[in-house]
Amino acid sequence: MPDDPEEGMLGWDESVFRDEHVFEVDYIPETFGHRETQLQSLKYALRPAVRGSRPLNTMVRGPPGTGKTTAVQKLFGELQGQTSVRPVQVNCQVDSTRYAVFSRVFEHVFDYEPPSSGISFKKLFGQITDRLVDDDEVLVVALDDVNYLFYDNEASDTLYSLLRAHEAHPGARVGVIIVSSDLSLDIMDELDSRVQSVFRPEEVYFPVYDEPEIVDILRDRATSGFHQGVIDEPELERVAELTAETGDLRVGIDLLRRAGLNAEMRASRTVTVEDVEAAYDKSKYVHLSRSLRGLSDSERELVKVIAEHDGQQAGEVYEAFHDETGLGYTRYSEIINKLDQLGVIEAEYASVEGRGRSRSLTLCYDPEAVLDRL
């Protein structure tokens, strides 16, 4: 304990952070531990592209926050140096239609966005493949969070176009990596038969990190992101315990950042267990926040209605939703299925006296936490 009470206090121009970006979701760490087997499998699938051939199509699966996106980003970063390979990573939570996916590919190939209207998909696709053939490049497309394409019934058309590119455009060489965090989604079973016949992917699985692995990874982040002595082992282990409860490493990384901000709010040079506990109230909703960010206005409106009518029957919720949006029952039912698949709500069938079977809609999170994040 310092003799001078001010000695442990931060000055106005001081921070506990050495590099706060280390705790952002898009940060790619120099060392990517505990995923050596998965990286080797992905390299094996991508190696033919470096030789000028089509790579092996790959399906990457695992729970949220297990390193899938980071692994692909890391390998794509290495491929950027190969003049014969054009790697493109598409976030399907943002680009959830076939046209949006190919617009993103166009942007990466040409370094500018395609016209926002007036260009057909066929022409857009043709321009992409013509450029690839002219430049003698192999295109590798990673469809990250591909489950969103399934939720919007766009997956089969998107994959069919990519997988059949060499038939429609001779000389085009295209490989596909699909990345999914929805373990309840049977990808192969949900695809059209025309896609199933040509899509025989290598499979790479990313399991949940165990607690010693979480401690190891978070220690590396803390060393890179905080100044020396800001966080000690007991606090780090508490962060790891809370992270292990959720199974999502992103919770732990966000928890470190928020705990650091809490310490700064107290003008303290060190993070305490109390800073960690207080931060967890927000960090535990990382997955919810990410799910809500990817929703359309009408989808967010339905989440709001469900939060206000939590536990009520689907028919009652529909009436409130229709009053707010004017949308019909078919679209309402589609959104319910999507929110159920995303893990935002639970839609369970139950027998209702005098009305047969009806769905009861319940949020998977605290309603106030949901409303706060909409």
PDB file of C-alpha atoms in Angstrom, residues 99-286:
ATOM      1  CA  TYR A  99     -26.991 -10.204 -54.449  1.00  0.00           C
ATOM      2  CA  ALA A 100     -25.479  -8.578 -51.339  1.00  0.00           C
ATOM      3  CA  VAL A 101     -22.854 -11.344 -51.076  1.00  0.00           C
ATOM      4  CA  PHE A 102     -21.793 -10.929 -54.693  1.00  0.00           C
ATOM      5  CA  SER A 103     -21.807  -7.133 -54.365  1.00  0.00           C
ATOM      6  CA  ARG A 104     -19.297  -7.550 -51.526  1.00  0.00           C
ATOM      7  CA  VAL A 105     -17.177  -9.888 -53.685  1.00  0.00           C
ATOM      8  CA  PHE A 106     -17.349  -7.348 -56.549  1.00  0.00           C
ATOM      9  CA  GLU A 107     -16.109  -4.621 -54.190  1.00  0.00           C
ATOM     10  CA  HIS A 108     -13.084  -6.722 -53.174  1.00  0.00           C
ATOM     11  CA  VAL A 109     -12.238  -7.666 -56.762  1.00  0.00           C
ATOM     12  CA  PHE A 110     -12.603  -4.193 -58.308  1.00  0.00           C
ATOM     13  CA  ASP A 111     -11.809  -2.008 -55.251  1.00  0.00           C
ATOM     14  CA  TYR A 112     -15.051  -0.057 -55.679  1.00  0.00           C
ATOM     15  CA  GLU A 113     -18.713  -0.792 -55.015  1.00  0.00           C
ATOM     16  CA  PRO A 114     -21.033  -1.871 -57.843  1.00  0.00           C
ATOM     17  CA  PRO A 115     -23.919   0.447 -58.815  1.00  0.00           C
ATOM     18  CA  SER A 116     -26.638   0.332 -56.159  1.00  0.00           C
ATOM     19  CA  SER A 117     -29.311  -0.310 -58.799  1.00  0.00           C
ATOM     20  CA  GLY A 118     -29.742  -1.109 -62.466  1.00  0.00           C
ATOM     21  CA  ILE A 119     -27.314  -4.030 -62.713  1.00  0.00           C
ATOM     22  CA  SER A 120     -28.649  -7.583 -62.837  1.00  0.00           C
ATOM     23  CA  PHE A 121     -27.177 -10.408 -60.814  1.00  0.00           C
ATOM     24  CA  LYS A 122     -26.113 -12.175 -64.014  1.00  0.00           C
ATOM     25  CA  LYS A 123     -24.160  -9.137 -65.208  1.00  0.00           C
ATOM     26  CA  LEU A 124     -22.630  -8.559 -61.759  1.00  0.00           C
ATOM     27  CA  PHE A 125     -21.522 -12.199 -61.572  1.00  0.00           C
ATOM     28  CA  GLY A 126     -20.170 -12.098 -65.126  1.00  0.00           C
ATOM     29  CA  GLN A 127     -18.029  -9.033 -64.436  1.00  0.00           C
ATOM     30  CA  ILE A 128     -16.527 -10.709 -61.353  1.00  0.00           C
ATOM     31  CA  THR A 129     -15.631 -13.946 -63.135  1.00  0.00           C
ATOM     32  CA  ASP A 130     -14.326 -12.144 -66.245  1.00  0.00           C
ATOM     33  CA  ARG A 131     -11.918 -10.143 -64.093  1.00  0.00           C
ATOM     34  CA  LEU A 132     -10.772 -13.274 -62.228  1.00  0.00           C
ATOM     35  CA  VAL A 133     -10.067 -15.099 -65.505  1.00  0.00           C
ATOM     36  CA  ASP A 134      -8.289 -12.057 -66.996  1.00  0.00           C
ATOM     37  CA  ASP A 135      -6.097 -11.681 -63.891  1.00  0.00           C
ATOM     38  CA  ASP A 136      -5.583 -15.451 -63.581  1.00  0.00           C
ATOM     39  CA  GLU A 137      -6.722 -15.377 -59.940  1.00  0.00           C
ATOM     40  CA  VAL A 138      -8.358 -18.009 -57.726  1.00  0.00           C
ATOM     41  CA  LEU A 139     -11.289 -16.607 -55.725  1.00  0.00           C
ATOM     42  CA  VAL A 140     -11.763 -17.916 -52.166  1.00  0.00           C
ATOM     43  CA  VAL A 141     -14.993 -16.712 -50.536  1.00  0.00           C
ATOM     44  CA  ALA A 142     -15.564 -17.157 -46.795  1.00  0.00           C
ATOM     45  CA  LEU A 143     -19.247 -16.838 -45.895  1.00  0.00           C
ATOM     46  CA  ASP A 144     -18.959 -15.908 -42.220  1.00  0.00           C
ATOM     47  CA  ASP A 145     -22.115 -16.471 -40.146  1.00  0.00           C
ATOM     48  CA  VAL A 146     -23.576 -18.343 -43.126  1.00  0.00           C
ATOM     49  CA  ASN A 147     -26.514 -19.319 -40.877  1.00  0.00           C
ATOM     50  CA  TYR A 148     -28.014 -15.888 -41.658  1.00  0.00           C
ATOM     51  CA  LEU A 149     -28.290 -16.877 -45.326  1.00  0.00           C
ATOM     52  CA  PHE A 150     -30.266 -19.937 -44.211  1.00  0.00           C
ATOM     53  CA  TYR A 151     -32.551 -17.858 -41.982  1.00  0.00           C
ATOM     54  CA  ASP A 152     -33.427 -15.703 -45.029  1.00  0.00           C
ATOM     55  CA  ASN A 153     -33.655 -18.671 -47.454  1.00  0.00           C
ATOM     56  CA  GLU A 154     -30.724 -17.378 -49.524  1.00  0.00           C
ATOM     57  CA  ALA A 155     -28.091 -20.056 -48.793  1.00  0.00           C
ATOM     58  CA  SER A 156     -28.792 -22.540 -51.595  1.00  0.00           C
ATOM     59  CA  ASP A 157     -28.915 -19.923 -54.373  1.00  0.00           C
ATOM     60  CA  THR A 158     -25.747 -18.223 -53.109  1.00  0.00           C
ATOM     61  CA  LEU A 159     -23.758 -21.446 -52.804  1.00  0.00           C
ATOM     62  CA  TYR A 160     -25.058 -22.798 -56.108  1.00  0.00           C
ATOM     63  CA  SER A 161     -23.809 -19.710 -57.959  1.00  0.00           C
ATOM     64  CA  LEU A 162     -20.368 -19.910 -56.328  1.00  0.00           C
ATOM     65  CA  LEU A 163     -19.961 -23.674 -56.744  1.00  0.00           C
ATOM     66  CA  ARG A 164     -21.101 -23.700 -60.387  1.00  0.00           C
ATOM     67  CA  ALA A 165     -19.105 -20.626 -61.407  1.00  0.00           C
ATOM     68  CA  HIS A 166     -16.634 -22.689 -63.460  1.00  0.00           C
ATOM     69  CA  GLU A 167     -19.490 -24.132 -65.530  1.00  0.00           C
ATOM     70  CA  ALA A 168     -21.188 -20.821 -66.280  1.00  0.00           C
ATOM     71  CA  HIS A 169     -17.851 -19.051 -66.801  1.00  0.00           C
ATOM     72  CA  PRO A 170     -15.119 -21.378 -68.117  1.00  0.00           C
ATOM     73  CA  GLY A 171     -11.744 -20.693 -66.533  1.00  0.00           C
ATOM     74  CA  ALA A 172     -13.193 -19.314 -63.291  1.00  0.00           C
ATOM     75  CA  ARG A 173     -11.761 -20.979 -60.172  1.00  0.00           C
ATOM     76  CA  VAL A 174     -13.771 -20.462 -56.974  1.00  0.00           C
ATOM     77  CA  GLY A 175     -13.544 -22.085 -53.537  1.00  0.00           C
ATOM     78  CA  VAL A 176     -15.939 -21.620 -50.631  1.00  0.00           C
ATOM     79  CA  ILE A 177     -15.524 -21.632 -46.850  1.00  0.00           C
ATOM     80  CA  ILE A 178     -18.759 -21.509 -44.892  1.00  0.00           C
ATOM     81  CA  VAL A 179     -18.635 -20.578 -41.207  1.00  0.00           C
ATOM     82  CA  SER A 180     -21.557 -21.265 -38.862  1.00  0.00           C
ATOM     83  CA  SER A 181     -22.105 -20.774 -35.119  1.00  0.00           C
ATOM     84  CA  ASP A 182     -25.578 -22.339 -35.127  1.00  0.00           C
ATOM     85  CA  LEU A 183     -25.024 -25.944 -34.082  1.00  0.00           C
ATOM     86  CA  SER A 184     -28.749 -26.715 -34.316  1.00  0.00           C
ATOM     87  CA  LEU A 185     -28.665 -25.946 -38.045  1.00  0.00           C
ATOM     88  CA  ASP A 186     -28.147 -29.075 -40.175  1.00  0.00           C
ATOM     89  CA  ILE A 187     -26.446 -27.311 -43.058  1.00  0.00           C
ATOM     90  CA  MET A 188     -26.283 -30.169 -45.540  1.00  0.00           C
ATOM     91  CA  ASP A 189     -29.874 -31.187 -44.859  1.00  0.00           C
ATOM     92  CA  GLU A 190     -31.141 -27.613 -45.375  1.00  0.00           C
ATOM     93  CA  LEU A 191     -29.457 -27.180 -48.786  1.00  0.00           C
ATOM     94  CA  ASP A 192     -31.239 -27.877 -52.080  1.00  0.00           C
ATOM     95  CA  SER A 193     -30.439 -31.210 -53.730  1.00  0.00           C
ATOM     96  CA  ARG A 194     -28.758 -29.341 -56.608  1.00  0.00           C
ATOM     97  CA  VAL A 195     -26.277 -27.861 -54.103  1.00  0.00           C
ATOM     98  CA  GLN A 196     -25.849 -31.079 -52.128  1.00  0.00           C
ATOM     99  CA  SER A 197     -24.711 -32.835 -55.308  1.00  0.00           C
ATOM    100  CA  VAL A 198     -21.731 -30.474 -55.750  1.00  0.00           C
ATOM    101  CA  PHE A 199     -20.949 -29.410 -52.180  1.00  0.00           C
ATOM    102  CA  ARG A 200     -18.791 -32.017 -50.447  1.00  0.00           C
ATOM    103  CA  PRO A 201     -16.925 -29.905 -47.908  1.00  0.00           C
ATOM    104  CA  GLU A 202     -14.025 -30.669 -45.638  1.00  0.00           C
ATOM    105  CA  GLU A 203     -15.238 -30.202 -42.050  1.00  0.00           C
ATOM    106  CA  VAL A 204     -13.330 -28.262 -39.389  1.00  0.00           C
ATOM    107  CA  TYR A 205     -14.797 -28.057 -35.888  1.00  0.00           C
ATOM    108  CA  PHE A 206     -13.918 -25.434 -33.266  1.00  0.00           C
ATOM    109  CA  PRO A 207     -14.815 -26.654 -29.736  1.00  0.00           C
ATOM    110  CA  VAL A 208     -15.443 -24.402 -26.738  1.00  0.00           C
ATOM    111  CA  TYR A 209     -12.216 -23.312 -25.024  1.00  0.00           C
ATOM    112  CA  ASP A 210     -11.662 -24.902 -21.604  1.00  0.00           C
ATOM    113  CA  GLU A 211     -10.844 -22.693 -18.612  1.00  0.00           C
ATOM    114  CA  PRO A 212      -7.012 -23.079 -18.690  1.00  0.00           C
ATOM    115  CA  GLU A 213      -7.079 -22.148 -22.406  1.00  0.00           C
ATOM    116  CA  ILE A 214      -9.283 -19.140 -21.655  1.00  0.00           C
ATOM    117  CA  VAL A 215      -6.867 -17.964 -18.923  1.00  0.00           C
ATOM    118  CA  ASP A 216      -3.942 -18.356 -21.342  1.00  0.00           C
ATOM    119  CA  ILE A 217      -5.641 -16.391 -24.135  1.00  0.00           C
ATOM    120  CA  LEU A 218      -6.937 -13.640 -21.856  1.00  0.00           C
ATOM    121  CA  ARG A 219      -3.506 -13.289 -20.222  1.00  0.00           C
ATOM    122  CA  ASP A 220      -1.998 -12.647 -23.668  1.00  0.00           C
ATOM    123  CA  ARG A 221      -4.673 -10.019 -24.396  1.00  0.00           C
ATOM    124  CA  ALA A 222      -4.206  -8.380 -21.008  1.00  0.00           C
ATOM    125  CA  THR A 223      -0.415  -8.229 -21.475  1.00  0.00           C
ATOM    126  CA  SER A 224      -0.827  -6.600 -24.902  1.00  0.00           C
ATOM    127  CA  GLY A 225      -3.701  -4.295 -23.961  1.00  0.00           C
ATOM    128  CA  PHE A 226      -2.990  -3.162 -20.387  1.00  0.00           C
ATOM    129  CA  HIS A 227       0.039  -1.503 -18.836  1.00  0.00           C
ATOM    130  CA  GLN A 228       2.089  -3.750 -16.582  1.00  0.00           C
ATOM    131  CA  GLY A 229       0.541  -4.411 -13.158  1.00  0.00           C
ATOM    132  CA  VAL A 230      -2.979  -3.273 -14.087  1.00  0.00           C
ATOM    133  CA  ILE A 231      -4.555  -6.717 -13.679  1.00  0.00           C
ATOM    134  CA  ASP A 232      -3.278  -9.511 -11.401  1.00  0.00           C
ATOM    135  CA  GLU A 233      -3.861 -13.260 -11.513  1.00  0.00           C
ATOM    136  CA  PRO A 234      -6.916 -13.430  -9.148  1.00  0.00           C
ATOM    137  CA  GLU A 235      -8.792 -10.867 -11.263  1.00  0.00           C
ATOM    138  CA  LEU A 236      -7.758 -12.604 -14.495  1.00  0.00           C
ATOM    139  CA  GLU A 237      -8.931 -15.957 -13.180  1.00  0.00           C
ATOM    140  CA  ARG A 238     -12.298 -14.456 -12.213  1.00  0.00           C
ATOM    141  CA  VAL A 239     -12.688 -13.116 -15.759  1.00  0.00           C
ATOM    142  CA  ALA A 240     -11.878 -16.608 -17.055  1.00  0.00           C
ATOM    143  CA  GLU A 241     -14.424 -18.245 -14.714  1.00  0.00           C
ATOM    144  CA  LEU A 242     -17.200 -15.947 -15.925  1.00  0.00           C
ATOM    145  CA  THR A 243     -16.154 -16.463 -19.541  1.00  0.00           C
ATOM    146  CA  ALA A 244     -16.182 -20.249 -19.136  1.00  0.00           C
ATOM    147  CA  GLU A 245     -19.764 -20.051 -17.830  1.00  0.00           C
ATOM    148  CA  THR A 246     -20.875 -18.516 -21.142  1.00  0.00           C
ATOM    149  CA  GLY A 247     -18.534 -20.571 -23.363  1.00  0.00           C
ATOM    150  CA  ASP A 248     -17.908 -17.452 -25.474  1.00  0.00           C
ATOM    151  CA  LEU A 249     -14.381 -15.999 -25.499  1.00  0.00           C
ATOM    152  CA  ARG A 250     -15.740 -12.676 -26.767  1.00  0.00           C
ATOM    153  CA  VAL A 251     -17.442 -12.211 -23.398  1.00  0.00           C
ATOM    154  CA  GLY A 252     -14.048 -12.450 -21.650  1.00  0.00           C
ATOM    155  CA  ILE A 253     -12.356 -10.023 -24.021  1.00  0.00           C
ATOM    156  CA  ASP A 254     -15.169  -7.492 -23.634  1.00  0.00           C
ATOM    157  CA  LEU A 255     -15.085  -8.093 -19.866  1.00  0.00           C
ATOM    158  CA  LEU A 256     -11.391  -7.161 -19.698  1.00  0.00           C
ATOM    159  CA  ARG A 257     -12.055  -3.896 -21.544  1.00  0.00           C
ATOM    160  CA  ARG A 258     -15.053  -2.931 -19.404  1.00  0.00           C
ATOM    161  CA  ALA A 259     -13.231  -3.832 -16.174  1.00  0.00           C
ATOM    162  CA  GLY A 260     -10.386  -1.551 -17.301  1.00  0.00           C
ATOM    163  CA  LEU A 261     -12.864   1.252 -17.983  1.00  0.00           C
ATOM    164  CA  ASN A 262     -14.382   0.740 -14.524  1.00  0.00           C
ATOM    165  CA  ALA A 263     -10.915   1.064 -12.963  1.00  0.00           C
ATOM    166  CA  GLU A 264     -10.348   4.288 -14.921  1.00  0.00           C
ATOM    167  CA  MET A 265     -13.696   5.631 -13.734  1.00  0.00           C
ATOM    168  CA  ARG A 266     -12.343   5.278 -10.186  1.00  0.00           C
ATOM    169  CA  ALA A 267      -9.050   6.848 -11.331  1.00  0.00           C
ATOM    170  CA  SER A 268      -7.365   3.606 -10.242  1.00  0.00           C
ATOM    171  CA  ARG A 269      -4.227   2.118 -11.779  1.00  0.00           C
ATOM    172  CA  THR A 270      -5.400  -1.442 -11.082  1.00  0.00           C
ATOM    173  CA  VAL A 271      -8.440  -3.591 -11.870  1.00  0.00           C
ATOM    174  CA  THR A 272     -10.212  -5.164  -8.884  1.00  0.00           C
ATOM    175  CA  VAL A 273     -12.544  -8.168  -8.697  1.00  0.00           C
ATOM    176  CA  GLU A 274     -15.347  -5.653  -8.035  1.00  0.00           C
ATOM    177  CA  ASP A 275     -14.541  -3.962 -11.380  1.00  0.00           C
ATOM    178  CA  VAL A 276     -14.840  -7.349 -13.070  1.00  0.00           C
ATOM    179  CA  GLU A 277     -18.142  -8.257 -11.384  1.00  0.00           C
ATOM    180  CA  ALA A 278     -19.679  -4.891 -12.252  1.00  0.00           C
ATOM    181  CA  ALA A 279     -18.520  -5.178 -15.863  1.00  0.00           C
ATOM    182  CA  TYR A 280     -20.016  -8.658 -16.251  1.00  0.00           C
ATOM    183  CA  ASP A 281     -23.557  -7.267 -16.015  1.00  0.00           C
ATOM    184  CA  LYS A 282     -22.985  -5.759 -19.472  1.00  0.00           C
ATOM    185  CA  SER A 283     -20.417  -8.120 -20.991  1.00  0.00           C
ATOM    186  CA  LYS A 284     -22.645 -11.183 -20.549  1.00  0.00           C
ATOM    187  CA  TYR A 285     -24.949  -9.699 -23.197  1.00  0.00           C
ATOM    188  CA  VAL A 286     -22.285  -9.542 -25.935  1.00  0.00           C
TER     189      VAL A 286
END
